[in-house]
Short mmCIF file of C-alpha atoms in Angstrom, two decimals:
data_model
loop_
_atom_site.label_atom_id
_atom_site.label_comp_id
_atom_site.label_asym_id
_atom_site.label_seq_id
_atom_site.Cartn_x
_atom_site.Cartn_y
_atom_site.Cartn_z
CA UNK A 11 10.47 -1.50 12.43
CA UNK A 12 13.64 -1.11 10.42
CA UNK A 13 14.06 2.17 8.52
CA UNK A 14 13.63 1.87 4.73
CA UNK A 15 16.71 0.85 2.77
CA UNK A 16 17.40 0.80 -0.95
CA UNK A 17 19.28 -2.12 -2.43
CA UNK A 18 19.42 -4.34 -5.50
CA UNK A 19 17.68 -7.67 -5.04
CA UNK A 20 17.52 -10.74 -7.23
CA UNK A 21 14.17 -12.00 -8.52
CA UNK A 22 14.79 -15.57 -7.41
CA UNK A 23 11.45 -17.11 -8.29
CA UNK A 24 8.12 -16.36 -9.91
CA UNK A 25 4.99 -18.50 -9.63
CA UNK A 26 1.27 -18.22 -10.23
CA UNK A 27 -0.83 -18.07 -7.06
CA UNK A 28 -4.18 -17.33 -8.73
CA UNK A 29 -5.52 -16.36 -12.13
CA UNK A 30 -3.68 -13.22 -13.28
CA UNK A 31 -1.71 -13.08 -10.01
CA UNK A 32 2.04 -13.73 -10.08
CA UNK A 33 4.19 -14.00 -6.96
CA UNK A 34 7.81 -12.82 -6.96
CA UNK A 35 10.40 -13.91 -4.41
CA UNK A 36 13.27 -11.45 -3.91
CA UNK A 37 16.61 -12.28 -2.31
CA UNK A 38 20.08 -10.84 -1.85
CA UNK A 39 22.10 -11.68 -5.02
CA UNK A 40 24.81 -13.36 -2.96
CA UNK A 41 22.49 -14.65 -0.26
CA UNK A 42 22.16 -13.25 3.23
CA UNK A 43 19.54 -11.62 5.39
CA UNK A 44 17.13 -8.83 4.54
CA UNK A 45 15.77 -6.12 6.86
CA UNK A 46 13.00 -7.28 9.16
CA UNK A 47 9.41 -6.21 8.57
CA UNK A 48 5.98 -6.43 10.16
CA UNK A 49 2.57 -7.37 8.72
CA UNK A 50 1.11 -4.55 6.64
CA UNK A 51 4.48 -3.41 5.26
CA UNK A 52 5.21 -2.77 1.59
CA UNK A 53 8.25 -2.34 -0.60
CA UNK A 54 8.75 -0.28 -3.74
CA UNK A 55 10.14 -1.93 -6.87
CA UNK A 56 11.97 0.00 -9.58
CA UNK A 57 11.01 -1.89 -12.75
CA UNK A 58 13.28 -2.23 -15.82
CA UNK A 59 11.30 0.49 -17.63
CA UNK A 60 11.92 2.96 -14.80
CA UNK A 61 8.40 2.72 -13.38
CA UNK A 62 8.25 2.52 -9.58
CA UNK A 63 5.47 0.59 -7.92
CA UNK A 64 4.71 -0.29 -4.30
CA UNK A 65 3.53 -3.79 -3.36
CA UNK A 66 2.59 -5.32 -0.01
CA UNK A 67 4.91 -7.93 1.45
CA UNK A 68 2.90 -11.14 1.69
CA UNK A 69 5.50 -13.69 2.74
CA UNK A 70 6.37 -14.94 6.22
CA UNK A 71 7.94 -12.38 8.57
CA UNK A 72 10.08 -15.23 9.93
CA UNK A 73 11.74 -15.64 6.53
CA UNK A 74 14.78 -13.40 6.89
CA UNK A 75 16.33 -14.30 3.53
CA UNK A 76 13.56 -13.39 1.08
CA UNK A 77 10.77 -10.91 0.50
CA UNK A 78 7.61 -11.96 -1.35
CA UNK A 79 5.13 -9.82 -3.26
CA UNK A 80 2.15 -10.81 -5.39
CA UNK A 81 0.98 -8.71 -8.33
CA UNK A 82 -2.41 -8.77 -10.03
CA UNK A 83 -2.38 -8.01 -13.74
CA UNK A 84 -4.49 -4.90 -14.42
CA UNK A 85 -4.93 -4.56 -18.22
CA UNK A 86 -6.17 -0.95 -18.02
CA UNK A 87 -3.87 0.11 -15.17
CA UNK A 88 -0.83 2.38 -15.23
CA UNK A 89 1.55 -0.21 -16.69
CA UNK A 90 3.41 -1.58 -13.68
CA UNK A 91 1.49 -4.84 -13.34
CA UNK A 92 1.59 -5.46 -17.10
CA UNK A 93 5.35 -5.01 -17.11
CA UNK A 94 5.81 -7.45 -14.23
CA UNK A 95 3.61 -10.04 -15.92
CA UNK A 96 5.06 -9.59 -19.42
CA UNK A 97 8.78 -9.31 -18.54
CA UNK A 98 11.07 -12.25 -17.81
CA UNK A 99 12.23 -11.05 -14.40
CA UNK A 100 13.58 -14.25 -12.85
CA UNK A 101 17.35 -13.95 -12.63
CA UNK A 102 17.31 -10.17 -12.95
CA UNK A 103 18.10 -7.66 -10.23
CA UNK A 104 15.71 -4.87 -9.27
CA UNK A 105 16.22 -1.84 -7.08
CA UNK A 106 13.97 -2.30 -4.06
CA UNK A 107 13.19 0.29 -1.39
CA UNK A 108 11.64 -0.64 1.94
CA UNK A 109 10.14 -1.94 4.04
CA UNK A 110 7.63 0.80 4.92
CA UNK A 111 4.54 0.17 7.02
CA UNK A 112 1.53 2.50 7.00
CA UNK A 113 -0.94 -0.33 7.67
CA UNK A 114 0.32 -1.85 10.94
CA UNK A 115 -1.54 -4.13 13.31
CA UNK A 116 -2.78 -2.14 16.30
CA UNK A 117 -3.45 -3.73 19.70
CA UNK A 118 -6.97 -5.15 19.93
CA UNK A 119 -8.88 -8.01 21.53
CA UNK A 120 -9.52 -9.55 18.10
CA UNK A 121 -9.52 -8.77 14.41
CA UNK A 122 -11.82 -8.85 11.38
CA UNK A 123 -9.84 -8.98 8.14
CA UNK A 124 -11.75 -8.14 4.94
CA UNK A 125 -10.07 -8.67 1.56
CA UNK A 126 -11.13 -8.25 -2.03
CA UNK A 127 -9.00 -9.93 -4.71
CA UNK A 128 -5.34 -8.95 -4.47
CA UNK A 129 -6.22 -7.15 -1.24
CA UNK A 130 -5.35 -10.41 0.49
CA UNK A 131 -1.62 -9.61 0.25
CA UNK A 132 -1.21 -7.37 3.35
CA UNK A 133 -3.79 -9.38 5.32
CA UNK A 134 -2.21 -12.82 4.88
CA UNK A 135 0.84 -11.94 7.03
CA UNK A 136 -1.55 -10.46 9.60
CA UNK A 137 -3.46 -13.76 9.81
CA UNK A 138 -0.18 -15.61 10.31
CA UNK A 139 0.92 -13.16 13.02
CA UNK A 140 -2.39 -13.29 14.86
CA UNK A 141 -2.33 -17.08 14.80
CA UNK A 142 1.17 -17.02 16.29
CA UNK A 143 -0.02 -14.63 19.01
CA UNK A 144 -3.07 -16.75 19.75
CA UNK A 145 -5.48 -13.86 19.15
CA UNK A 146 -9.01 -14.24 17.73
CA UNK A 147 -9.40 -13.37 14.05
CA UNK A 148 -11.68 -13.92 11.10
CA UNK A 149 -10.86 -13.35 7.44
CA UNK A 150 -13.24 -12.89 4.53
CA UNK A 151 -11.84 -13.03 0.99
CA UNK A 152 -13.94 -12.24 -2.07
CA UNK A 153 -13.13 -12.33 -5.78
CA UNK A 154 -14.95 -12.49 -9.09
CA UNK A 155 -14.54 -16.28 -9.28
CA UNK A 156 -12.75 -19.10 -7.47
CA UNK A 157 -9.75 -19.02 -9.81
CA UNK A 158 -8.95 -15.48 -8.65
CA UNK A 159 -8.86 -16.32 -4.92
CA UNK A 160 -5.16 -16.23 -4.01
CA UNK A 161 -3.47 -18.22 -1.23
CA UNK A 162 -6.65 -20.14 -0.41
CA UNK A 163 -4.96 -23.40 0.60
CA UNK A 164 -2.66 -21.65 3.05
CA UNK A 165 -5.49 -19.53 4.44
CA UNK A 166 -7.76 -22.52 5.07
CA UNK A 167 -4.90 -24.51 6.58
CA UNK A 168 -4.10 -21.54 8.81
CA UNK A 169 -7.59 -20.57 9.92
CA UNK A 170 -10.02 -23.36 9.11
CA UNK A 171 -13.58 -22.13 9.57
CA UNK A 172 -12.27 -18.69 10.54
CA UNK A 173 -11.72 -18.14 6.82
CA UNK A 174 -14.65 -17.46 4.49
CA UNK A 175 -14.00 -17.62 0.73
CA UNK A 176 -16.61 -15.86 -1.41
CA UNK A 177 -16.35 -16.33 -5.20
CA UNK A 178 -18.82 -13.80 -6.58
CA UNK A 179 -20.05 -15.95 -9.46
CA UNK A 180 -21.11 -18.64 -6.96
CA UNK A 181 -22.13 -16.75 -3.83
CA UNK A 182 -22.47 -13.08 -4.73
CA UNK A 183 -20.67 -10.34 -2.84
CA UNK A 184 -19.48 -10.89 0.74
CA UNK A 185 -22.10 -9.91 3.32
CA UNK A 186 -20.02 -7.18 4.93
CA UNK A 187 -22.89 -5.99 7.11
CA UNK A 188 -23.35 -9.45 8.62
CA UNK A 189 -19.62 -9.87 9.16
CA UNK A 190 -19.34 -6.53 10.96
CA UNK A 191 -22.45 -7.22 13.03
CA UNK A 192 -20.98 -10.55 14.15
CA UNK A 193 -17.63 -8.98 15.02
CA UNK A 194 -17.40 -7.62 18.60
CA UNK A 195 -16.94 -3.83 18.83
CA UNK A 196 -13.60 -4.40 20.56
CA UNK A 197 -12.23 -6.16 17.47
CA UNK A 198 -10.20 -4.10 15.00
CA UNK A 199 -11.44 -4.00 11.40
CA UNK A 200 -8.89 -4.18 8.57
CA UNK A 201 -9.86 -3.98 4.91
CA UNK A 202 -7.99 -4.01 1.63
CA UNK A 203 -9.54 -4.30 -1.80
CA UNK A 204 -11.45 -2.43 -4.51
CA UNK A 205 -12.71 1.06 -3.71
CA UNK A 206 -16.44 0.13 -3.65
CA UNK A 207 -15.66 -2.47 -1.00
CA UNK A 208 -13.69 0.02 1.10
CA UNK A 209 -16.49 2.58 0.75
CA UNK A 210 -19.02 -0.01 1.96
CA UNK A 211 -16.86 -0.99 4.95
CA UNK A 212 -16.40 2.69 5.87
CA UNK A 213 -20.14 3.41 5.66
CA UNK A 214 -21.07 0.35 7.72
CA UNK A 215 -18.52 1.21 10.42
CA UNK A 216 -19.78 4.78 10.61
CA UNK A 217 -23.35 3.51 11.02
CA UNK A 218 -22.40 1.00 13.70
CA UNK A 219 -23.25 1.54 17.36
CA UNK A 220 -20.73 2.24 18.70
CA UNK A 221 -19.07 3.81 15.67
CA UNK A 222 -16.04 1.88 14.46
CA UNK A 223 -12.93 3.13 12.66
CA UNK A 224 -11.75 0.69 10.00
CA UNK A 225 -8.12 0.57 8.92
CA UNK A 226 -7.89 0.61 5.16
CA UNK A 227 -5.19 -0.10 2.60
CA UNK A 228 -5.91 1.37 -0.84
CA UNK A 229 -4.60 0.21 -4.20
CA UNK A 230 -6.20 3.17 -5.99
CA UNK A 231 -7.16 6.73 -5.07
CA UNK A 232 -10.43 7.25 -3.26
CA UNK A 233 -13.31 8.45 -5.40
CA UNK A 234 -13.31 8.75 -9.16
CA UNK A 235 -10.19 10.83 -9.54
CA UNK A 236 -7.55 12.71 -7.63
CA UNK A 237 -8.32 13.71 -4.05
CA UNK A 238 -10.59 16.71 -3.70
CA UNK A 239 -8.75 20.00 -3.46
CA UNK A 240 -9.28 22.08 -0.38
CA UNK A 241 -9.76 25.45 -2.06
CA UNK A 242 -6.60 26.98 -0.61
CA UNK A 243 -3.82 28.30 -2.77
CA UNK A 244 -3.73 26.37 -6.07
CA UNK A 245 -1.41 28.69 -7.98
CA UNK A 246 2.35 28.71 -8.02
CA UNK A 247 4.46 28.79 -4.87
CA UNK A 248 8.09 28.41 -3.87
CA UNK A 249 9.56 25.23 -2.48
CA UNK A 250 12.83 25.09 -0.55
CA UNK A 251 14.75 21.82 -0.29
CA UNK A 252 16.45 22.41 3.03
CA UNK A 253 19.18 19.77 2.97
CA UNK A 254 19.99 20.31 -0.71
CA UNK A 255 20.06 24.11 -0.52
CA UNK A 256 17.72 24.40 -3.51
CA UNK A 257 14.98 27.02 -3.90
CA UNK A 258 12.63 26.74 -6.86
CA UNK A 259 9.09 27.51 -8.05
CA UNK A 260 6.24 25.02 -8.37
CA UNK A 261 3.96 26.26 -11.20
CA UNK A 262 0.19 25.91 -10.94
CA UNK A 263 0.15 23.16 -13.57
CA UNK A 264 2.91 20.98 -12.08
CA UNK A 265 3.22 18.92 -8.90
CA UNK A 266 5.79 19.36 -6.17
CA UNK A 267 7.07 15.90 -7.06
CA UNK A 268 7.65 16.88 -10.71
CA UNK A 269 9.69 19.91 -9.71
CA UNK A 270 11.62 18.13 -6.96
CA UNK A 271 12.58 15.25 -9.27
CA UNK A 272 14.31 17.72 -11.61
CA UNK A 273 16.70 18.46 -8.75
CA UNK A 274 16.61 15.11 -6.93
CA UNK A 275 15.82 12.33 -9.44
CA UNK A 276 16.08 9.59 -6.80
CA UNK A 277 13.30 10.90 -4.56
CA UNK A 278 10.94 7.95 -3.92
CA UNK A 279 7.46 7.90 -5.45
CA UNK A 280 5.03 5.40 -6.93
CA UNK A 281 1.30 6.03 -7.46
CA UNK A 282 1.48 9.79 -8.22
CA UNK A 283 -2.17 9.98 -7.12
CA UNK A 284 -1.87 10.43 -3.38
CA UNK A 285 -2.81 7.02 -2.05
CA UNK A 286 0.33 4.89 -1.63
CA UNK A 287 2.45 7.11 0.64
CA UNK A 288 5.75 6.38 -1.13
CA UNK A 289 6.56 10.08 -1.61
CA UNK A 290 5.77 11.12 1.99
CA UNK A 291 8.13 13.97 2.87
CA UNK A 292 8.75 15.89 6.09
CA UNK A 293 7.72 19.57 6.06
CA UNK A 294 10.08 21.82 8.01
CA UNK A 295 8.36 25.18 7.34
CA UNK A 296 5.24 26.45 5.62
CA UNK A 297 1.67 25.13 5.52
CA UNK A 298 0.95 22.09 3.34
CA UNK A 299 -2.35 21.80 1.49
CA UNK A 300 -3.05 18.08 1.91
CA UNK A 301 -4.81 16.45 -1.06
CA UNK A 302 -3.90 12.82 -0.48
CA UNK A 303 -5.84 9.89 0.99
CA UNK A 304 -3.00 8.65 3.20
CA UNK A 305 -3.22 11.22 6.00
CA UNK A 306 -6.58 11.12 7.76
CA UNK A 307 -8.46 14.46 7.51
CA UNK A 308 -8.52 14.67 11.33
CA UNK A 309 -4.70 14.52 11.37
CA UNK A 310 -4.05 17.09 8.66
CA UNK A 311 -3.93 20.22 10.87
CA UNK A 312 -1.02 18.78 12.88
CA UNK A 313 0.64 16.61 10.21
CA UNK A 314 4.36 17.26 9.77
CA UNK A 315 4.62 15.36 6.49
CA UNK A 316 2.94 15.58 3.08
CA UNK A 317 2.55 13.52 -0.10
CA UNK A 318 4.37 15.66 -2.65
CA UNK A 319 2.78 13.94 -5.66
CA UNK A 320 -0.62 15.65 -5.16
CA UNK A 321 -0.47 17.97 -2.14
CA UNK A 322 0.45 21.63 -2.58
CA UNK A 323 1.09 24.63 -0.36
CA UNK A 324 -1.29 26.89 1.52
CA UNK A 325 1.59 29.32 2.15
CA UNK A 326 3.75 31.23 -0.37
CA UNK A 327 6.83 29.19 0.59
CA UNK A 328 7.05 25.54 1.58
CA UNK A 329 10.25 24.06 3.02
CA UNK A 330 10.86 20.32 2.74
CA UNK A 331 13.41 18.09 4.45
CA UNK A 332 15.08 17.06 1.20
#
């Protein structure tokens, strides 16, 4: 996939695709093609207020002239979705970084796609791609009520009875256990949605025989707060920005990201809670103390990158490729 780029794109169109869900179509201001992307990819928008937020691309990968994202309004969120919903963005240009893909389709005999609410956005392009490839797939989409089920007409047209729509007020919660039991063990499981749903999918896959490893996309940090700290060094340490020639101290009460942004204000970031991966940075020396939910715990001992918004250092000095 193409390496991430940063450019100014025009908000060409906005439309409602479900209750409290607005879709934005982004294009080059003067027309022209955009970098290619693959299902599961996201882009980061720099909003007029300065907030930066990452959103999954949900358009058609064959559309080379526009990128599409859909945003659910979260009244008690961190402000990004409210700003998108409350600001007249059509006709304005936004700085957009991407595409980045940490949720790619892996080779499998078939696929089970499980979505909750706005979690449909990375899975819709997957369903299109799998249809094009002629591979077996099933998609389950749940939401609080029918008005909140996004892209239903396209999904049903695309998959027919392979698509199950589950409005909670009519049918209760999706029967994840039944769906997983009916899905062959050789089929990959993808899930995106609220944390309780992802927790349930994870538990069911662990209890399966054979054990299955679901691929998850999070829109919030796992658990009730920031990722659990490992117990290694939590005090201050030094950070060296290798390419910039900067050496500075990260105090115990500040994040690496906070300190780095004082020197490099354009460093990418979004969630600041360790789940989106926007601030992933290569580590060239030192031992990172991983506290994110992007890097799997089994991969942490050999990981050569870290999420600088929450992770710290297990060594006195940490050198980053910045």
